[in-house]
Amino acid sequence: MVIVSWRMLVRVFCVLILSICSVQMFDQDLNPRTLAGLEKEWSRNPCFKKVCQRGETCVLDRDRNSKCVCQTDCGMLKFNRGQYEVCSTANVTYQSECHLNIDHCLCKSNARGCSQPGVTKILVDYFGACRDFPKCTDSDATQFPDRLRDWFYVVMDEMARRAAIGEYKDLWLETVKGHNHNYATIWKYCDLDVDPQDRRVSKRELQYLMKTVKATEQCLAPFLDKCDVNNDREITLMEWGHCLGLKDSEIVDKCHSIHQYRRQK
């Protein structure tokens, strides 16, 4: 029988709830120490400042030199069948985005375990298992802008009800007061235009929207391509508004005040 001291139990307990006990922990003699002290201790680990790529994790060799290697698993997370599945751009279904990233690392390194030898980049196309999409008909394409505006309104309203709307609260109140989905359309553009905040939404900034909506909306990809009128791989606020059926007078730049408020917070 293994006898565990109460001191050891306390230490184990604090490690388990580190995210909750982030303000104060204890040293080996159970003396309180601050978060700054913990961060200083963590910073001594060579992996602390090591930046690894997608699907990689940092490990130390015998000489305590840090290096990035492919992850071997997705930790202790439990993946219920189908709950976190993603579809790659090669139309391969993965159990989760974590599993896809591991395969990406293995294939990029030409390592054992790679499911697609010869492939050097594996990307998420959309969330959910791979499926065959019906064709986006002319009728679907005509109705799509209205459906997308309605969806933006629902998402904005749901975020507000969960107190997660943050800097968008004033714009949400205007939206609800007038039942004006146009404001929700402007909000979504501002939400997408984040890196950099330049009133030009790039393909990269659209990736999360694509991953989220593509599995249920076969018209999304052709719709976004159509929005990019000059085919420069970026969508301006004016292009976004016109594409979603807004008049010139309804396309108002709300992003500056939103991002300014965000920085002040």
PDB file of C-alpha atoms in Angstrom:
ATOM      1  CA  MET A   1       0.000   0.000   0.000  1.00  0.00           C
ATOM      2  CA  VAL A   2       1.265   3.479  -0.927  1.00  0.00           C
ATOM      3  CA  ILE A   3       0.891   6.068   1.826  1.00  0.00           C
ATOM      4  CA  VAL A   4       0.468   9.613   0.523  1.00  0.00           C
ATOM      5  CA  SER A   5       1.161  12.509   2.874  1.00  0.00           C
ATOM      6  CA  TRP A   6      -1.293  15.363   3.221  1.00  0.00           C
ATOM      7  CA  ARG A   7       1.358  17.743   1.885  1.00  0.00           C
ATOM      8  CA  MET A   8       1.587  15.714  -1.310  1.00  0.00           C
ATOM      9  CA  LEU A   9      -2.206  15.692  -1.647  1.00  0.00           C
ATOM     10  CA  VAL A  10      -2.286  19.465  -1.350  1.00  0.00           C
ATOM     11  CA  ARG A  11       0.371  19.840  -4.039  1.00  0.00           C
ATOM     12  CA  VAL A  12      -1.422  17.478  -6.414  1.00  0.00           C
ATOM     13  CA  PHE A  13      -4.719  19.219  -5.781  1.00  0.00           C
ATOM     14  CA  CYS A  14      -3.261  22.633  -6.593  1.00  0.00           C
ATOM     15  CA  VAL A  15      -1.713  21.350  -9.807  1.00  0.00           C
ATOM     16  CA  LEU A  16      -5.060  19.950 -10.909  1.00  0.00           C
ATOM     17  CA  ILE A  17      -6.812  23.277 -10.406  1.00  0.00           C
ATOM     18  CA  LEU A  18      -4.006  25.480 -11.661  1.00  0.00           C
ATOM     19  CA  SER A  19      -6.317  27.441 -13.909  1.00  0.00           C
ATOM     20  CA  ILE A  20      -8.503  28.293 -10.923  1.00  0.00           C
ATOM     21  CA  CYS A  21      -5.716  28.880  -8.410  1.00  0.00           C
ATOM     22  CA  SER A  22      -3.834  31.168 -10.782  1.00  0.00           C
ATOM     23  CA  VAL A  23      -3.498  34.016  -8.295  1.00  0.00           C
ATOM     24  CA  GLN A  24      -1.554  32.092  -5.683  1.00  0.00           C
ATOM     25  CA  MET A  25       0.128  28.697  -5.383  1.00  0.00           C
ATOM     26  CA  PHE A  26       2.521  27.164  -2.888  1.00  0.00           C
ATOM     27  CA  ASP A  27       6.188  26.281  -2.861  1.00  0.00           C
ATOM     28  CA  GLN A  28       7.647  23.022  -1.589  1.00  0.00           C
ATOM     29  CA  ASP A  29       7.238  24.170   2.022  1.00  0.00           C
ATOM     30  CA  LEU A  30       3.649  25.270   1.424  1.00  0.00           C
ATOM     31  CA  ASN A  31       4.624  28.930   1.559  1.00  0.00           C
ATOM     32  CA  PRO A  32       2.454  31.092  -0.709  1.00  0.00           C
ATOM     33  CA  ARG A  33       4.014  32.363  -3.899  1.00  0.00           C
ATOM     34  CA  THR A  34       2.605  34.692  -6.514  1.00  0.00           C
ATOM     35  CA  LEU A  35       1.674  34.102 -10.114  1.00  0.00           C
ATOM     36  CA  ALA A  36       4.687  36.191 -11.111  1.00  0.00           C
ATOM     37  CA  GLY A  37       6.887  33.727  -9.241  1.00  0.00           C
ATOM     38  CA  LEU A  38       5.304  30.815 -11.040  1.00  0.00           C
ATOM     39  CA  GLU A  39       5.762  32.496 -14.406  1.00  0.00           C
ATOM     40  CA  LYS A  40       9.420  33.104 -13.586  1.00  0.00           C
ATOM     41  CA  GLU A  41       9.836  29.423 -12.775  1.00  0.00           C
ATOM     42  CA  TRP A  42       8.049  28.336 -15.943  1.00  0.00           C
ATOM     43  CA  SER A  43      10.202  30.716 -18.008  1.00  0.00           C
ATOM     44  CA  ARG A  44      13.281  28.710 -17.022  1.00  0.00           C
ATOM     45  CA  ASN A  45      11.925  25.836 -19.080  1.00  0.00           C
ATOM     46  CA  PRO A  46      13.566  26.039 -22.543  1.00  0.00           C
ATOM     47  CA  CYS A  47      10.200  25.178 -24.076  1.00  0.00           C
ATOM     48  CA  PHE A  48       8.628  28.310 -22.585  1.00  0.00           C
ATOM     49  CA  LYS A  49       9.648  30.519 -25.512  1.00  0.00           C
ATOM     50  CA  LYS A  50       9.820  27.802 -28.136  1.00  0.00           C
ATOM     51  CA  VAL A  51       7.305  28.322 -30.936  1.00  0.00           C
ATOM     52  CA  CYS A  52       6.195  25.093 -32.593  1.00  0.00           C
ATOM     53  CA  GLN A  53       4.188  24.671 -35.765  1.00  0.00           C
ATOM     54  CA  ARG A  54       0.759  23.179 -36.260  1.00  0.00           C
ATOM     55  CA  GLY A  55       0.593  19.593 -34.973  1.00  0.00           C
ATOM     56  CA  GLU A  56       3.873  19.906 -33.062  1.00  0.00           C
ATOM     57  CA  THR A  57       4.771  20.002 -29.385  1.00  0.00           C
ATOM     58  CA  CYS A  58       7.956  21.044 -27.590  1.00  0.00           C
ATOM     59  CA  VAL A  59      10.110  18.458 -25.785  1.00  0.00           C
ATOM     60  CA  LEU A  60      13.510  18.562 -24.089  1.00  0.00           C
ATOM     61  CA  ASP A  61      16.400  16.300 -24.987  1.00  0.00           C
ATOM     62  CA  ARG A  62      18.880  14.912 -22.448  1.00  0.00           C
ATOM     63  CA  ASP A  63      20.826  18.188 -22.474  1.00  0.00           C
ATOM     64  CA  ARG A  64      17.628  20.185 -21.846  1.00  0.00           C
ATOM     65  CA  ASN A  65      17.669  21.607 -25.331  1.00  0.00           C
ATOM     66  CA  SER A  66      14.190  22.298 -26.676  1.00  0.00           C
ATOM     67  CA  LYS A  67      12.947  20.946 -29.970  1.00  0.00           C
ATOM     68  CA  CYS A  68       9.628  20.582 -31.730  1.00  0.00           C
ATOM     69  CA  VAL A  69       8.313  17.130 -32.594  1.00  0.00           C
ATOM     70  CA  CYS A  70       5.004  15.855 -33.905  1.00  0.00           C
ATOM     71  CA  GLN A  71       2.366  15.292 -31.253  1.00  0.00           C
ATOM     72  CA  THR A  72       1.618  11.659 -30.540  1.00  0.00           C
ATOM     73  CA  ASP A  73      -1.981  12.125 -29.405  1.00  0.00           C
ATOM     74  CA  CYS A  74      -4.603  14.727 -28.617  1.00  0.00           C
ATOM     75  CA  GLY A  75      -4.137  14.626 -24.859  1.00  0.00           C
ATOM     76  CA  MET A  76      -6.911  13.617 -22.512  1.00  0.00           C
ATOM     77  CA  LEU A  77      -9.705  15.143 -24.581  1.00  0.00           C
ATOM     78  CA  LYS A  78     -12.598  12.797 -25.252  1.00  0.00           C
ATOM     79  CA  PHE A  79     -13.943  12.849 -28.787  1.00  0.00           C
ATOM     80  CA  ASN A  80     -17.456  11.497 -29.095  1.00  0.00           C
ATOM     81  CA  ARG A  81     -18.096   9.995 -32.490  1.00  0.00           C
ATOM     82  CA  GLY A  82     -18.802  12.750 -34.978  1.00  0.00           C
ATOM     83  CA  GLN A  83     -18.787  15.573 -32.432  1.00  0.00           C
ATOM     84  CA  TYR A  84     -15.566  17.296 -33.551  1.00  0.00           C
ATOM     85  CA  GLU A  85     -15.033  15.825 -37.010  1.00  0.00           C
ATOM     86  CA  VAL A  86     -13.467  17.993 -39.698  1.00  0.00           C
ATOM     87  CA  CYS A  87     -13.080  17.571 -43.439  1.00  0.00           C
ATOM     88  CA  SER A  88      -9.740  18.310 -45.081  1.00  0.00           C
ATOM     89  CA  THR A  89      -9.241  20.026 -48.415  1.00  0.00           C
ATOM     90  CA  ALA A  90      -8.384  16.550 -49.756  1.00  0.00           C
ATOM     91  CA  ASN A  91     -11.889  15.392 -48.749  1.00  0.00           C
ATOM     92  CA  VAL A  92     -10.647  13.195 -45.886  1.00  0.00           C
ATOM     93  CA  THR A  93     -12.589  13.112 -42.603  1.00  0.00           C
ATOM     94  CA  TYR A  94     -10.610  13.390 -39.354  1.00  0.00           C
ATOM     95  CA  GLN A  95     -11.823  12.742 -35.822  1.00  0.00           C
ATOM     96  CA  SER A  96     -10.928  16.312 -34.849  1.00  0.00           C
ATOM     97  CA  GLU A  97      -8.838  19.275 -35.973  1.00  0.00           C
ATOM     98  CA  CYS A  98      -6.177  18.089 -33.526  1.00  0.00           C
ATOM     99  CA  HIS A  99      -5.944  14.730 -35.318  1.00  0.00           C
ATOM    100  CA  LEU A 100      -5.723  16.495 -38.684  1.00  0.00           C
ATOM    101  CA  ASN A 101      -2.877  18.686 -37.421  1.00  0.00           C
ATOM    102  CA  ILE A 102      -0.950  15.649 -36.186  1.00  0.00           C
ATOM    103  CA  ASP A 103      -1.312  14.000 -39.585  1.00  0.00           C
ATOM    104  CA  HIS A 104      -0.183  17.250 -41.215  1.00  0.00           C
ATOM    105  CA  CYS A 105       2.978  17.222 -39.099  1.00  0.00           C
ATOM    106  CA  LEU A 106       3.711  13.558 -39.813  1.00  0.00           C
ATOM    107  CA  CYS A 107       3.211  13.947 -43.562  1.00  0.00           C
ATOM    108  CA  LYS A 108       5.203  17.181 -43.729  1.00  0.00           C
ATOM    109  CA  SER A 109       8.075  15.358 -42.004  1.00  0.00           C
ATOM    110  CA  ASN A 110       7.567  12.209 -44.098  1.00  0.00           C
ATOM    111  CA  ALA A 111       7.329  10.338 -40.798  1.00  0.00           C
ATOM    112  CA  ARG A 112       5.829   6.969 -39.990  1.00  0.00           C
ATOM    113  CA  GLY A 113       2.106   7.202 -39.343  1.00  0.00           C
ATOM    114  CA  CYS A 114       1.346   9.697 -42.111  1.00  0.00           C
ATOM    115  CA  SER A 115      -1.968   8.712 -43.699  1.00  0.00           C
ATOM    116  CA  GLN A 116      -1.214  10.428 -47.013  1.00  0.00           C
ATOM    117  CA  PRO A 117       2.412   9.793 -48.070  1.00  0.00           C
ATOM    118  CA  GLY A 118       3.710  12.443 -50.438  1.00  0.00           C
ATOM    119  CA  VAL A 119       1.367  15.146 -49.126  1.00  0.00           C
ATOM    120  CA  THR A 120       3.152  18.032 -47.396  1.00  0.00           C
ATOM    121  CA  LYS A 121       0.221  20.191 -46.309  1.00  0.00           C
ATOM    122  CA  ILE A 122      -3.124  19.139 -44.821  1.00  0.00           C
ATOM    123  CA  LEU A 123      -5.710  21.853 -44.193  1.00  0.00           C
ATOM    124  CA  VAL A 124      -9.230  21.990 -42.756  1.00  0.00           C
ATOM    125  CA  ASP A 125     -11.814  22.699 -45.424  1.00  0.00           C
ATOM    126  CA  TYR A 126     -14.841  22.796 -43.114  1.00  0.00           C
ATOM    127  CA  PHE A 127     -16.108  21.560 -39.758  1.00  0.00           C
ATOM    128  CA  GLY A 128     -18.017  18.285 -39.895  1.00  0.00           C
ATOM    129  CA  ALA A 129     -17.569  15.004 -41.747  1.00  0.00           C
ATOM    130  CA  CYS A 130     -16.874  15.150 -45.474  1.00  0.00           C
ATOM    131  CA  ARG A 131     -19.982  15.010 -47.616  1.00  0.00           C
ATOM    132  CA  ASP A 132     -21.180  15.555 -51.154  1.00  0.00           C
ATOM    133  CA  PHE A 133     -22.692  18.990 -51.655  1.00  0.00           C
ATOM    134  CA  PRO A 134     -25.713  19.619 -53.837  1.00  0.00           C
ATOM    135  CA  LYS A 135     -25.196  22.156 -56.596  1.00  0.00           C
ATOM    136  CA  CYS A 136     -25.888  25.801 -55.770  1.00  0.00           C
ATOM    137  CA  THR A 137     -28.823  26.505 -58.083  1.00  0.00           C
ATOM    138  CA  ASP A 138     -29.721  29.939 -59.440  1.00  0.00           C
ATOM    139  CA  SER A 139     -32.667  30.023 -57.045  1.00  0.00           C
ATOM    140  CA  ASP A 140     -30.432  29.151 -54.080  1.00  0.00           C
ATOM    141  CA  ALA A 141     -27.908  31.805 -55.097  1.00  0.00           C
ATOM    142  CA  THR A 142     -30.640  34.454 -55.283  1.00  0.00           C
ATOM    143  CA  GLN A 143     -31.940  33.614 -51.790  1.00  0.00           C
ATOM    144  CA  PHE A 144     -28.516  33.186 -50.189  1.00  0.00           C
ATOM    145  CA  PRO A 145     -27.783  36.851 -49.287  1.00  0.00           C
ATOM    146  CA  ASP A 146     -31.057  37.048 -47.325  1.00  0.00           C
ATOM    147  CA  ARG A 147     -30.288  33.799 -45.503  1.00  0.00           C
ATOM    148  CA  LEU A 148     -26.783  34.999 -44.659  1.00  0.00           C
ATOM    149  CA  ARG A 149     -28.054  38.340 -43.298  1.00  0.00           C
ATOM    150  CA  ASP A 150     -30.601  36.483 -41.173  1.00  0.00           C
ATOM    151  CA  TRP A 151     -27.870  34.178 -39.875  1.00  0.00           C
ATOM    152  CA  PHE A 152     -25.622  37.128 -38.962  1.00  0.00           C
ATOM    153  CA  TYR A 153     -28.536  38.622 -37.012  1.00  0.00           C
ATOM    154  CA  VAL A 154     -29.173  35.371 -35.137  1.00  0.00           C
ATOM    155  CA  VAL A 155     -25.475  34.945 -34.274  1.00  0.00           C
ATOM    156  CA  MET A 156     -25.173  38.543 -33.085  1.00  0.00           C
ATOM    157  CA  ASP A 157     -28.322  38.260 -30.974  1.00  0.00           C
ATOM    158  CA  GLU A 158     -27.198  34.960 -29.436  1.00  0.00           C
ATOM    159  CA  MET A 159     -23.788  36.391 -28.529  1.00  0.00           C
ATOM    160  CA  ALA A 160     -25.463  39.364 -26.859  1.00  0.00           C
ATOM    161  CA  ARG A 161     -27.763  37.133 -24.820  1.00  0.00           C
ATOM    162  CA  ARG A 162     -24.713  35.218 -23.612  1.00  0.00           C
ATOM    163  CA  ALA A 163     -23.061  38.521 -22.632  1.00  0.00           C
ATOM    164  CA  ALA A 164     -20.335  37.800 -25.188  1.00  0.00           C
ATOM    165  CA  ILE A 165     -21.059  40.689 -27.533  1.00  0.00           C
ATOM    166  CA  GLY A 166     -18.546  42.963 -25.765  1.00  0.00           C
ATOM    167  CA  GLU A 167     -17.754  46.036 -27.816  1.00  0.00           C
ATOM    168  CA  TYR A 168     -20.667  45.357 -30.160  1.00  0.00           C
ATOM    169  CA  LYS A 169     -23.364  46.025 -27.556  1.00  0.00           C
ATOM    170  CA  ASP A 170     -24.397  49.470 -28.846  1.00  0.00           C
ATOM    171  CA  LEU A 171     -24.589  48.221 -32.416  1.00  0.00           C
ATOM    172  CA  TRP A 172     -26.636  45.228 -31.254  1.00  0.00           C
ATOM    173  CA  LEU A 173     -29.110  47.522 -29.467  1.00  0.00           C
ATOM    174  CA  GLU A 174     -29.544  49.495 -32.695  1.00  0.00           C
ATOM    175  CA  THR A 175     -30.037  46.230 -34.576  1.00  0.00           C
ATOM    176  CA  VAL A 176     -32.698  44.898 -32.192  1.00  0.00           C
ATOM    177  CA  LYS A 177     -34.483  48.224 -31.845  1.00  0.00           C
ATOM    178  CA  GLY A 178     -35.063  48.563 -35.559  1.00  0.00           C
ATOM    179  CA  HIS A 179     -35.055  44.845 -36.439  1.00  0.00           C
ATOM    180  CA  ASN A 180     -32.404  45.950 -38.911  1.00  0.00           C
ATOM    181  CA  HIS A 181     -30.351  43.066 -40.210  1.00  0.00           C
ATOM    182  CA  ASN A 182     -28.180  45.524 -42.110  1.00  0.00           C
ATOM    183  CA  TYR A 183     -26.413  46.479 -38.885  1.00  0.00           C
ATOM    184  CA  ALA A 184     -25.717  42.804 -38.219  1.00  0.00           C
ATOM    185  CA  THR A 185     -24.207  42.602 -41.706  1.00  0.00           C
ATOM    186  CA  ILE A 186     -21.870  45.521 -40.938  1.00  0.00           C
ATOM    187  CA  TRP A 187     -21.047  43.978 -37.537  1.00  0.00           C
ATOM    188  CA  LYS A 188     -20.002  40.703 -39.147  1.00  0.00           C
ATOM    189  CA  TYR A 189     -17.710  42.500 -41.558  1.00  0.00           C
ATOM    190  CA  CYS A 190     -16.056  44.348 -38.650  1.00  0.00           C
ATOM    191  CA  ASP A 191     -15.805  41.042 -36.782  1.00  0.00           C
ATOM    192  CA  LEU A 192     -13.998  39.443 -39.725  1.00  0.00           C
ATOM    193  CA  ASP A 193     -11.677  42.399 -40.347  1.00  0.00           C
ATOM    194  CA  VAL A 194      -9.230  41.818 -37.501  1.00  0.00           C
ATOM    195  CA  ASP A 195      -5.722  41.052 -38.746  1.00  0.00           C
ATOM    196  CA  PRO A 196      -4.968  43.638 -39.939  1.00  0.00           C
ATOM    197  CA  GLN A 197      -7.882  46.006 -39.294  1.00  0.00           C
ATOM    198  CA  ASP A 198      -7.750  47.654 -42.710  1.00  0.00           C
ATOM    199  CA  ARG A 199     -11.335  47.447 -44.056  1.00  0.00           C
ATOM    200  CA  ARG A 200     -10.217  44.728 -46.422  1.00  0.00           C
ATOM    201  CA  VAL A 201     -11.230  41.184 -45.502  1.00  0.00           C
ATOM    202  CA  SER A 202      -8.746  38.702 -46.934  1.00  0.00           C
ATOM    203  CA  LYS A 203      -9.208  35.053 -47.825  1.00  0.00           C
ATOM    204  CA  ARG A 204      -7.329  34.190 -44.641  1.00  0.00           C
ATOM    205  CA  GLU A 205      -9.718  36.260 -42.521  1.00  0.00           C
ATOM    206  CA  LEU A 206     -12.649  34.470 -44.168  1.00  0.00           C
ATOM    207  CA  GLN A 207     -11.326  31.002 -43.332  1.00  0.00           C
ATOM    208  CA  TYR A 208     -13.261  30.541 -40.073  1.00  0.00           C
ATOM    209  CA  LEU A 209     -16.512  31.652 -41.701  1.00  0.00           C
ATOM    210  CA  MET A 210     -15.893  29.177 -44.514  1.00  0.00           C
ATOM    211  CA  LYS A 211     -15.100  26.330 -42.131  1.00  0.00           C
ATOM    212  CA  THR A 212     -18.210  27.037 -40.052  1.00  0.00           C
ATOM    213  CA  VAL A 213     -20.843  27.572 -42.730  1.00  0.00           C
ATOM    214  CA  LYS A 214     -19.667  25.601 -45.761  1.00  0.00           C
ATOM    215  CA  ALA A 215     -20.977  22.242 -44.480  1.00  0.00           C
ATOM    216  CA  THR A 216     -24.562  23.559 -44.499  1.00  0.00           C
ATOM    217  CA  GLU A 217     -24.462  26.174 -47.257  1.00  0.00           C
ATOM    218  CA  GLN A 218     -23.354  25.016 -50.674  1.00  0.00           C
ATOM    219  CA  CYS A 219     -23.621  28.568 -52.032  1.00  0.00           C
ATOM    220  CA  LEU A 220     -21.117  30.160 -49.642  1.00  0.00           C
ATOM    221  CA  ALA A 221     -17.917  29.644 -51.662  1.00  0.00           C
ATOM    222  CA  PRO A 222     -19.310  30.904 -55.005  1.00  0.00           C
ATOM    223  CA  PHE A 223     -21.035  33.750 -53.166  1.00  0.00           C
ATOM    224  CA  LEU A 224     -17.797  35.003 -51.583  1.00  0.00           C
ATOM    225  CA  ASP A 225     -16.001  34.684 -54.922  1.00  0.00           C
ATOM    226  CA  LYS A 226     -18.712  36.849 -56.470  1.00  0.00           C
ATOM    227  CA  CYS A 227     -18.319  39.450 -53.697  1.00  0.00           C
ATOM    228  CA  ASP A 228     -14.687  39.985 -54.684  1.00  0.00           C
ATOM    229  CA  VAL A 229     -15.624  42.069 -57.716  1.00  0.00           C
ATOM    230  CA  ASN A 230     -12.097  43.036 -58.794  1.00  0.00           C
ATOM    231  CA  ASN A 231     -10.708  39.573 -57.998  1.00  0.00           C
ATOM    232  CA  ASP A 232      -7.919  40.857 -55.737  1.00  0.00           C
ATOM    233  CA  ARG A 233      -8.562  38.170 -53.082  1.00  0.00           C
ATOM    234  CA  GLU A 234      -9.877  40.798 -50.665  1.00  0.00           C
ATOM    235  CA  ILE A 235     -13.392  42.069 -49.972  1.00  0.00           C
ATOM    236  CA  THR A 236     -13.896  45.736 -49.133  1.00  0.00           C
ATOM    237  CA  LEU A 237     -16.742  46.989 -46.949  1.00  0.00           C
ATOM    238  CA  MET A 238     -18.485  48.391 -50.030  1.00  0.00           C
ATOM    239  CA  GLU A 239     -18.136  45.078 -51.903  1.00  0.00           C
ATOM    240  CA  TRP A 240     -19.454  43.229 -48.835  1.00  0.00           C
ATOM    241  CA  GLY A 241     -22.471  45.518 -48.525  1.00  0.00           C
ATOM    242  CA  HIS A 242     -23.400  45.368 -52.204  1.00  0.00           C
ATOM    243  CA  CYS A 243     -23.000  41.591 -52.236  1.00  0.00           C
ATOM    244  CA  LEU A 244     -25.418  41.259 -49.316  1.00  0.00           C
ATOM    245  CA  GLY A 245     -28.010  43.553 -50.863  1.00  0.00           C
ATOM    246  CA  LEU A 246     -27.331  46.777 -48.975  1.00  0.00           C
ATOM    247  CA  LYS A 247     -27.732  50.207 -50.580  1.00  0.00           C
ATOM    248  CA  ASP A 248     -24.814  52.640 -50.623  1.00  0.00           C
ATOM    249  CA  SER A 249     -26.499  54.732 -47.922  1.00  0.00           C
ATOM    250  CA  GLU A 250     -26.767  51.644 -45.685  1.00  0.00           C
ATOM    251  CA  ILE A 251     -23.087  50.725 -45.921  1.00  0.00           C
ATOM    252  CA  VAL A 252     -21.708  52.614 -42.932  1.00  0.00           C
ATOM    253  CA  ASP A 253     -18.223  52.082 -41.526  1.00  0.00           C
ATOM    254  CA  LYS A 254     -18.771  51.109 -37.872  1.00  0.00           C
ATOM    255  CA  CYS A 255     -15.467  49.310 -37.509  1.00  0.00           C
ATOM    256  CA  HIS A 256     -13.354  52.247 -36.330  1.00  0.00           C
ATOM    257  CA  SER A 257     -15.424  52.917 -33.219  1.00  0.00           C
ATOM    258  CA  ILE A 258     -15.743  49.207 -32.521  1.00  0.00           C
ATOM    259  CA  HIS A 259     -12.002  48.532 -32.694  1.00  0.00           C
ATOM    260  CA  GLN A 260     -11.214  51.738 -30.799  1.00  0.00           C
ATOM    261  CA  TYR A 261     -13.555  50.624 -28.016  1.00  0.00           C
ATOM    262  CA  ARG A 262     -11.886  47.211 -28.012  1.00  0.00           C
ATOM    263  CA  ARG A 263      -8.440  48.755 -27.490  1.00  0.00           C
ATOM    264  CA  GLN A 264      -9.728  50.952 -24.651  1.00  0.00           C
ATOM    265  CA  LYS A 265     -11.113  47.901 -22.853  1.00  0.00           C
TER     266      LYS A 265
END
